[in-house]
Amino acid sequence: LSICGKLCYAIGGAPNQVAGSAAAFFLQIYLLDIAHITPFHASLVLFIGKASGAVTDPVAGFFISKSRWTKIGRLMPWMLACTPFTVVSYFFMWYLPPFVSGRVAWYLTFYCLFQALTTLFQVPYSALTMFLSTDQKERDSATAYRMTMEVLGTLIGAALQGQIVASAHVSHHCTVNPTLNTTDSWHDTPSFPDPSDPLSHQVIYMIAAGVIGGVYLLGIVILFLGVKEKDDPYALNSDRAIPFCKGLGLTMKHGPYVKLTASFLLISTAVQLEQSNFVLFCTHAADLRNHFQYLVVTILVSAAVSIPFWQKFLQRFGKKCAACGISWMIPFAVMLVTIPNLILAYFVAFVSGLSIAASLLLPWSMLPDVVDNFRLQNPHGKGHETIFYSSYVFFTKMSAGIGLGISAAGLEFTGYKPGICRQSDNVILTLKILIGAVPAILILVGLFILLFYPITEESRKETKLALEVLR
């Protein structure tokens, strides 16, 4: 693979991360503080939206596996077709409708559409890794390029959104007269944006959505022009495509896949909880409301620059060994919760970025090894790649949706109130638990499951040789 081809492939997936990052960091606080939706309804929007994206995964896998080969490939038409609709749904996801009573239905509709459409892009895009090259090192290299660009996309999304909308979450009333609005002033009139102001907060969010929509269109053009999809190189003319339902049953019985999926769905849920509650934590629990956008950028810069390090590390010491880096964020997150100091917050952000980079790179680097292992055990079947990728994304999205729904519901239960300067002690304690204790437990359990993952560096080499003989 040429460097240009790897870059074009990597850039193609970045827009999904740009939009996903903006939504992960800011959608919850947007629904609570700008759209004035209750935490319970926000939890419904987040959970049902994630669930709709998760349900779309096996459906997308089914239809993509039935697709016929075209002049531009079997996967590329899906990515091209869904991108314009994704841009439209994303824009309206940040639009503040003039009516109040139907806002929950509005955001639920467009968030569900956005999640479903990004799935229709993500499933064929991630499965495309298997159709770039037959060489494991080349695929790992392409995956490292992809993860680097996706983390950069996450950085761009959070930075763009953070810099554009930061003014919507900085209350001069809170910073100048902090004693005027305390936990005793629950019934004070919150200083919400004036809707008649042309630079009101909802307009700022729409500007950010328009910019990110333009990034989507640029990314798909580069992907289409720079990447050539290749047909299954191992398939014989006599091979038959595995029926989707049968293939799904076989994947659920494939030991390496089950262990890998179980491990990383817990780890990805932990990372999602950190992302969605970090801005709320900085704003309400750590008195860092004027620094949250810079802390988010620190996390993502650290993640982006460390991807090449992790790629070299896993090549030298193995992929299972590299998974230990995911645990680095645990002690530092606990320190931030217990000692909310500004300098410590930046240090925690840097270390968390290193761990997040490892958690992003490893599953997508290990999944092709699982697919190769399955191919070796089922030598006369084909078309199983999209089944693996779609079901993996299904489980991670579903677990993340459950986690996000529970976290937002927890804020509702403990009495979160939008627009006030200081939340109750119960809300602050809940945010600390969601940032510190819960992710730590999920990561530790996920890493314990990963200990039983059977594919080692030696077995990878054996599989590679066996597939070369088969070819």
Coordinates of C-alpha atoms in Angstrom, one line a residue:
L1 CA 0.0 0.0 0.0
S2 CA 1.2 3.5 -0.8
I3 CA 1.4 6.2 1.9
C4 CA -1.0 8.3 -0.2
G5 CA -3.5 5.4 -0.3
K6 CA -3.2 4.9 3.5
L7 CA -3.7 8.6 4.1
C8 CA -6.7 8.8 1.9
Y9 CA -8.2 5.8 3.6
A10 CA -7.5 7.3 7.0
I11 CA -8.9 10.8 6.1
G12 CA -12.1 9.2 4.9
G13 CA -13.0 8.0 8.4
A14 CA -12.0 11.2 10.2
P15 CA -15.3 13.1 9.6
N16 CA -17.3 10.5 11.5
Q17 CA -15.0 11.1 14.4
V18 CA -15.2 14.8 14.1
A19 CA -19.0 14.7 14.4
G20 CA -19.0 11.9 17.0
S21 CA -16.5 13.8 19.2
A22 CA -18.5 17.0 19.1
A23 CA -21.6 15.0 20.1
A24 CA -19.8 12.9 22.7
F25 CA -18.4 15.9 24.5
F26 CA -21.2 18.5 24.1
L27 CA -24.5 17.0 23.2
Q28 CA -25.5 16.1 26.8
I29 CA -24.7 19.6 28.1
Y30 CA -26.4 21.1 25.0
L31 CA -29.6 19.2 25.7
L32 CA -29.5 20.2 29.4
D33 CA -28.4 23.8 29.3
I34 CA -29.3 25.1 25.8
A35 CA -32.4 23.1 24.8
H36 CA -33.6 23.0 28.5
I37 CA -34.5 19.3 28.3
T38 CA -34.7 17.5 31.6
P39 CA -31.9 15.0 32.5
F40 CA -34.4 12.2 32.2
H41 CA -35.4 13.1 28.7
A42 CA -31.8 13.7 27.8
S43 CA -31.0 10.2 29.0
L44 CA -33.7 8.9 26.8
V45 CA -32.4 10.7 23.7
L46 CA -28.8 9.5 24.3
F47 CA -29.8 5.9 25.1
I48 CA -32.4 5.4 22.3
G49 CA -30.1 7.2 19.8
K50 CA -27.2 4.9 20.6
A51 CA -29.5 1.9 20.6
S52 CA -30.9 2.9 17.1
G53 CA -27.3 3.1 15.8
A54 CA -26.5 -0.3 17.4
V55 CA -29.6 -2.0 15.9
T56 CA -28.7 -0.6 12.5
D57 CA -25.3 -2.4 12.6
P58 CA -26.5 -5.9 12.0
V59 CA -29.1 -4.6 9.5
A60 CA -26.4 -2.8 7.6
G61 CA -24.2 -5.9 7.8
F62 CA -27.0 -8.0 6.4
F63 CA -27.6 -5.8 3.4
I64 CA -24.0 -5.0 2.7
S65 CA -23.1 -8.7 2.7
K66 CA -25.9 -9.2 0.1
S67 CA -24.5 -6.4 -2.1
R68 CA -23.1 -7.1 -5.5
W69 CA -19.7 -6.0 -6.7
T70 CA -19.8 -2.7 -8.8
K71 CA -17.2 -0.8 -10.7
I72 CA -16.3 1.2 -7.6
G73 CA -16.5 -1.9 -5.3
R74 CA -19.0 -3.4 -3.0
L75 CA -18.6 -1.2 0.1
M76 CA -17.9 2.2 -1.5
P77 CA -21.4 2.8 -2.8
W78 CA -22.8 2.6 0.7
M79 CA -20.4 5.2 2.0
L80 CA -21.1 7.6 -0.9
A81 CA -24.9 7.3 -0.6
C82 CA -25.3 7.9 3.1
T83 CA -23.0 10.9 3.5
P84 CA -25.3 13.7 2.3
F85 CA -28.1 12.5 4.5
T86 CA -25.7 12.2 7.5
V87 CA -24.8 15.9 7.1
V88 CA -28.4 17.0 7.0
S89 CA -29.3 14.9 10.1
Y90 CA -26.3 16.2 12.0
F91 CA -27.1 19.8 11.3
F92 CA -30.7 19.5 12.5
M93 CA -29.5 17.6 15.6
W94 CA -28.1 21.0 16.8
Y95 CA -31.0 23.1 15.7
L96 CA -33.2 24.6 18.4
P97 CA -36.8 24.4 17.1
P98 CA -39.2 27.3 17.9
F99 CA -41.6 25.0 19.8
V100 CA -41.0 23.7 23.3
S101 CA -43.3 20.8 23.9
G102 CA -42.0 18.7 21.0
R103 CA -38.2 19.3 21.5
V104 CA -37.6 15.8 23.0
A105 CA -39.2 14.2 19.9
W106 CA -37.2 16.5 17.6
Y107 CA -33.8 15.7 19.1
L108 CA -34.6 12.0 19.5
T109 CA -35.6 11.8 15.8
F110 CA -32.5 13.5 14.4
Y111 CA -30.1 11.9 16.8
C112 CA -31.5 8.4 15.9
L113 CA -31.2 9.3 12.2
F114 CA -27.6 10.5 12.7
Q115 CA -26.6 7.4 14.6
A116 CA -28.2 5.1 12.0
L117 CA -26.6 6.9 9.1
T118 CA -23.1 7.0 10.6
T119 CA -23.5 3.2 11.1
L120 CA -24.2 2.8 7.4
F121 CA -20.9 4.5 6.8
Q122 CA -18.9 3.0 9.6
V123 CA -19.6 -0.7 8.9
P124 CA -18.4 -0.7 5.3
Y125 CA -15.6 1.7 6.1
S126 CA -14.2 -0.4 8.9
A127 CA -14.6 -3.6 6.9
L128 CA -12.7 -2.0 4.0
T129 CA -9.5 -2.7 6.0
M130 CA -9.8 -6.4 5.0
F131 CA -10.0 -5.4 1.3
L132 CA -7.0 -3.1 1.2
S133 CA -4.3 -5.7 1.4
T134 CA -3.7 -9.4 2.3
D135 CA -0.6 -8.6 4.4
Q136 CA -1.1 -8.4 8.1
K137 CA 1.6 -5.7 8.6
E138 CA 0.1 -3.6 5.8
R139 CA -3.3 -3.8 7.4
D140 CA -1.9 -3.0 10.8
S141 CA -0.1 0.0 9.2
A142 CA -3.3 1.2 7.5
T143 CA -5.2 0.8 10.8
A144 CA -2.5 2.9 12.6
Y145 CA -2.9 5.6 9.9
R146 CA -6.7 5.4 10.3
M147 CA -6.6 5.6 14.1
T148 CA -4.2 8.6 13.9
M149 CA -6.5 10.5 11.6
E150 CA -9.6 9.5 13.6
V151 CA -8.0 10.7 16.8
L152 CA -7.1 13.9 15.0
G153 CA -10.7 14.0 13.8
T154 CA -11.8 13.6 17.3
L155 CA -9.4 16.5 18.3
I156 CA -10.7 18.7 15.5
G157 CA -14.3 18.0 16.4
A158 CA -13.8 18.7 20.1
A159 CA -11.6 21.8 19.4
L160 CA -13.9 23.3 16.7
Q161 CA -17.0 22.7 18.8
G162 CA -15.3 23.7 22.1
Q163 CA -13.9 27.0 20.7
I164 CA -17.0 27.9 18.8
V165 CA -19.5 27.1 21.6
A166 CA -17.4 27.9 24.7
S167 CA -19.1 31.2 25.2
A168 CA -22.4 29.4 25.6
H169 CA -21.3 27.8 28.8
V170 CA -19.3 30.6 30.5
S171 CA -21.7 32.5 32.8
H172 CA -20.4 36.0 33.8
H173 CA -23.1 36.0 36.5
C174 CA -21.5 33.0 38.1
T175 CA -17.9 34.1 37.8
V176 CA -18.4 37.7 38.9
N177 CA -20.9 37.2 41.7
P178 CA -20.5 33.6 42.8
T179 CA -22.2 34.2 46.1
L180 CA -25.4 35.3 44.5
N181 CA -26.4 31.9 43.2
T182 CA -25.6 29.0 45.5
T183 CA -27.2 25.7 46.4
D184 CA -29.9 27.6 48.3
S185 CA -31.0 29.6 45.3
W186 CA -32.7 26.8 43.4
H187 CA -35.5 29.1 42.3
D188 CA -33.3 31.9 41.0
T189 CA -34.0 32.9 37.4
P190 CA -31.2 31.3 35.3
S191 CA -29.3 33.5 32.9
F192 CA -30.3 31.7 29.7
P193 CA -29.4 33.2 26.3
D194 CA -31.7 35.9 24.9
P195 CA -33.3 34.3 21.8
S196 CA -33.5 37.7 20.1
D197 CA -29.7 38.0 20.2
P198 CA -28.4 37.2 16.7
L199 CA -25.3 35.7 18.3
S200 CA -27.4 33.7 20.8
H201 CA -26.1 30.3 21.9
Q202 CA -28.3 28.2 19.6
V203 CA -27.0 30.0 16.6
I204 CA -23.4 29.4 17.7
Y205 CA -24.1 25.7 17.9
M206 CA -25.6 25.7 14.4
I207 CA -22.5 27.4 13.0
A208 CA -20.4 24.7 14.5
A209 CA -22.7 22.1 13.0
G210 CA -22.4 23.7 9.5
V211 CA -18.6 23.7 9.7
I212 CA -18.5 20.0 10.7
G213 CA -20.9 19.1 7.9
G214 CA -18.5 20.6 5.4
V215 CA -15.7 18.4 6.9
Y216 CA -17.9 15.3 6.1
L217 CA -18.2 16.2 2.4
L218 CA -14.5 16.8 2.1
G219 CA -13.6 13.5 3.7
I220 CA -15.8 11.4 1.5
V221 CA -14.4 13.0 -1.7
I222 CA -10.8 12.2 -0.6
L223 CA -11.8 8.6 0.3
F224 CA -13.5 8.0 -3.0
L225 CA -10.6 9.5 -5.1
G226 CA -7.8 7.9 -3.1
V227 CA -8.8 4.4 -2.2
K228 CA -9.3 1.4 -4.5
E229 CA -11.3 -1.5 -3.1
K230 CA -10.1 -5.0 -3.9
D231 CA -12.2 -8.1 -4.1
D232 CA -11.7 -10.9 -1.6
P233 CA -8.2 -12.2 -2.5
Y234 CA -8.7 -15.6 -0.7
A235 CA -12.0 -16.5 -2.3
L236 CA -12.1 -19.3 -4.9
N237 CA -14.7 -19.3 -7.6
S238 CA -16.3 -22.3 -5.9
D239 CA -16.6 -20.5 -2.5
R240 CA -20.1 -19.5 -1.4
A241 CA -21.0 -16.5 0.6
I242 CA -21.9 -17.3 4.2
P243 CA -25.6 -16.5 4.9
F244 CA -25.9 -13.6 7.3
C245 CA -27.8 -15.4 10.1
K246 CA -25.5 -18.5 9.9
G247 CA -22.5 -16.2 9.8
L248 CA -23.7 -14.3 12.8
G249 CA -24.2 -17.5 14.7
L250 CA -20.7 -18.7 13.8
T251 CA -19.2 -15.4 15.0
M252 CA -21.0 -15.6 18.3
K253 CA -19.4 -19.0 18.8
H254 CA -15.9 -17.9 17.8
G255 CA -13.9 -17.8 21.0
P256 CA -11.4 -15.1 20.1
Y257 CA -14.1 -12.8 18.8
V258 CA -16.3 -13.2 21.9
K259 CA -13.4 -12.4 24.3
L260 CA -12.2 -9.4 22.3
T261 CA -15.7 -8.0 22.0
A262 CA -16.6 -8.5 25.7
S263 CA -13.4 -6.8 26.7
F264 CA -13.6 -3.7 24.6
L265 CA -17.3 -3.1 24.9
L266 CA -16.6 -2.5 28.6
I267 CA -13.5 -0.4 27.9
S268 CA -15.3 1.7 25.2
T269 CA -18.2 2.2 27.6
A270 CA -15.7 3.6 30.2
V271 CA -14.2 6.0 27.6
Q272 CA -17.7 7.1 26.5
L273 CA -18.6 7.9 30.1
E274 CA -15.4 10.0 30.5
Q275 CA -16.2 11.9 27.3
S276 CA -19.8 12.6 27.9
N277 CA -19.4 13.7 31.5
F278 CA -16.0 15.5 31.3
V279 CA -17.4 18.9 30.3
L280 CA -20.1 18.6 33.0
F281 CA -17.5 17.6 35.6
C282 CA -15.2 20.5 34.8
T283 CA -18.1 23.0 34.8
H284 CA -20.0 21.9 37.9
A285 CA -17.7 19.7 40.1
A286 CA -14.1 21.0 39.6
D287 CA -14.6 24.8 39.1
L288 CA -12.8 24.6 35.8
R289 CA -15.6 26.0 33.6
N290 CA -13.2 28.4 31.9
H291 CA -10.7 25.7 31.0
F292 CA -12.7 22.7 29.8
Q293 CA -12.2 23.3 26.1
Y294 CA -8.4 23.5 26.6
L295 CA -8.5 20.3 28.7
V296 CA -10.4 18.5 26.0
V297 CA -7.9 19.6 23.4
T298 CA -5.0 18.4 25.7
I299 CA -6.6 14.9 25.9
L300 CA -7.0 14.6 22.2
V301 CA -3.6 16.1 21.2
S302 CA -2.0 13.6 23.6
A303 CA -4.0 10.8 22.0
A304 CA -3.2 11.8 18.5
V305 CA 0.6 12.1 19.0
S306 CA 0.8 8.8 20.9
I307 CA -0.8 6.6 18.2
P308 CA 2.5 6.0 16.4
F309 CA 4.1 5.2 19.7
W310 CA 1.5 2.5 20.4
Q311 CA 1.8 1.2 16.9
K312 CA 5.6 0.6 17.4
F313 CA 4.9 -0.7 20.9
L314 CA 2.5 -3.4 19.8
Q315 CA 4.8 -4.4 16.9
R316 CA 7.6 -5.0 19.4
F317 CA 5.9 -6.3 22.5
G318 CA 2.6 -7.6 21.2
K319 CA -1.0 -6.4 21.2
K320 CA -2.1 -7.9 24.5
C321 CA 0.9 -6.3 26.2
A322 CA 0.0 -2.9 24.8
A323 CA -3.5 -3.2 26.3
C324 CA -1.9 -2.5 29.7
G325 CA -1.6 1.2 28.7
I326 CA -5.4 1.5 28.8
S327 CA -5.2 1.3 32.6
W328 CA -2.9 4.3 33.0
M329 CA -5.9 6.7 33.2
I330 CA -7.4 5.0 36.3
P331 CA -5.1 6.4 39.1
F332 CA -5.0 9.9 37.5
A333 CA -8.7 10.1 37.0
V334 CA -9.2 9.2 40.7
M335 CA -6.6 11.9 41.6
L336 CA -8.5 14.5 39.6
V337 CA -11.8 13.6 41.3
T338 CA -10.2 13.9 44.8
I339 CA -7.9 16.9 44.1
P340 CA -9.6 19.1 41.4
N341 CA -6.4 21.2 40.8
L342 CA -5.9 23.0 37.5
I343 CA -2.3 21.8 37.0
L344 CA -3.2 18.3 38.0
A345 CA -6.2 18.5 35.6
Y346 CA -3.9 19.2 32.6
F347 CA -1.6 16.3 33.7
V348 CA -4.5 14.0 34.0
A349 CA -5.8 15.1 30.6
F350 CA -2.4 14.2 29.0
V351 CA -2.2 10.7 30.6
S352 CA -5.8 10.0 29.7
G353 CA -5.0 10.8 26.1
L354 CA -2.3 8.2 26.1
S355 CA -4.8 5.6 27.4
I356 CA -7.6 6.6 25.1
A357 CA -5.2 6.2 22.1
A358 CA -4.4 2.6 23.1
S359 CA -8.1 1.9 23.6
L360 CA -8.9 3.2 20.1
L361 CA -6.1 1.5 18.3
L362 CA -6.1 -2.0 19.8
P363 CA -9.5 -3.3 19.0
W364 CA -9.4 -2.3 15.3
S365 CA -5.9 -3.7 15.1
M366 CA -6.9 -7.0 16.7
L367 CA -10.2 -7.5 14.8
P368 CA -8.5 -8.3 11.5
D369 CA -6.5 -11.0 13.3
V370 CA -9.8 -12.5 14.5
V371 CA -11.2 -12.4 11.0
D372 CA -8.1 -14.2 9.6
N373 CA -8.4 -16.8 12.3
F374 CA -12.1 -17.4 11.4
R375 CA -11.2 -17.6 7.7
L376 CA -8.7 -20.3 8.5
Q377 CA -11.3 -22.4 10.3
N378 CA -13.9 -21.8 7.6
P379 CA -11.8 -22.0 4.4
H380 CA -14.7 -22.3 1.9
G381 CA -16.8 -19.4 3.0
K382 CA -16.6 -15.7 2.1
G383 CA -18.4 -12.5 2.9
H384 CA -18.1 -12.8 6.6
E385 CA -16.0 -9.6 7.1
T386 CA -19.0 -7.2 7.3
I387 CA -20.7 -9.6 9.8
F388 CA -17.7 -9.4 12.2
Y389 CA -17.4 -5.6 11.9
S390 CA -21.1 -4.8 12.1
S391 CA -21.7 -7.1 15.1
Y392 CA -18.7 -5.6 16.9
V393 CA -19.9 -2.1 16.4
F394 CA -23.4 -3.2 17.5
F395 CA -22.2 -4.4 20.9
T396 CA -19.9 -1.4 21.6
K397 CA -22.6 1.0 20.7
M398 CA -25.3 -0.8 22.7
S399 CA -23.1 -0.9 25.8
A400 CA -22.1 2.8 25.4
G401 CA -25.8 3.7 25.0
I402 CA -26.7 1.9 28.2
G403 CA -23.8 3.6 30.0
L404 CA -24.8 7.1 28.8
G405 CA -28.4 6.6 29.5
I406 CA -27.7 5.5 33.1
S407 CA -25.3 8.4 33.7
A408 CA -27.9 11.0 32.5
A409 CA -30.6 9.3 34.5
G410 CA -28.3 9.4 37.5
L411 CA -28.1 13.2 37.1
E412 CA -31.9 13.4 36.9
F413 CA -32.3 11.3 40.1
T414 CA -29.8 13.4 42.0
G415 CA -31.5 16.7 41.1
Y416 CA -29.4 18.3 38.2
K417 CA -30.9 21.7 37.3
P418 CA -29.8 23.5 34.2
G419 CA -28.8 27.2 34.3
I420 CA -27.7 27.5 37.9
C421 CA -24.2 28.3 38.9
R422 CA -23.8 25.6 41.6
Q423 CA -25.3 22.2 41.5
S424 CA -26.3 20.3 44.7
D425 CA -23.7 18.1 46.5
N426 CA -25.5 15.0 45.3
V427 CA -25.0 16.0 41.6
I428 CA -21.3 16.8 42.2
L429 CA -20.8 13.4 43.9
T430 CA -22.6 11.7 40.9
L431 CA -20.3 13.4 38.4
K432 CA -17.2 12.3 40.4
I433 CA -18.4 8.7 40.4
L434 CA -19.1 8.8 36.7
I435 CA -15.6 10.2 36.0
G436 CA -13.6 8.2 38.5
A437 CA -15.1 5.0 40.0
V438 CA -17.3 3.6 37.2
P439 CA -14.7 3.9 34.3
A440 CA -12.0 2.4 36.6
I441 CA -14.1 -0.7 37.3
L442 CA -15.2 -1.1 33.7
I443 CA -11.6 -0.9 32.4
L444 CA -10.2 -3.3 35.0
V445 CA -12.9 -5.9 34.2
G446 CA -12.3 -5.5 30.5
L447 CA -8.6 -6.0 30.8
F448 CA -9.2 -9.1 32.9
I449 CA -11.3 -10.6 30.2
L450 CA -8.6 -9.7 27.6
L451 CA -6.1 -11.9 29.5
F452 CA -8.0 -14.9 28.1
Y453 CA -7.8 -13.7 24.5
P454 CA -6.1 -16.6 22.7
I455 CA -4.5 -15.0 19.6
T456 CA -0.8 -14.3 20.3
E457 CA 2.0 -13.0 18.1
E458 CA 3.1 -16.6 17.4
S459 CA -0.4 -17.7 16.4
R460 CA -0.8 -14.6 14.2
K461 CA 2.3 -15.7 12.2
E462 CA 1.1 -19.2 11.9
T463 CA -2.3 -18.0 10.6
K464 CA -0.5 -15.7 8.1
L465 CA 1.5 -18.6 6.7
A466 CA -1.6 -20.9 6.6
L467 CA -3.6 -18.3 4.6
E468 CA -0.7 -17.8 2.2
V469 CA -0.7 -21.6 1.5
L470 CA -4.5 -21.4 1.1
R471 CA -4.2 -18.6 -1.3

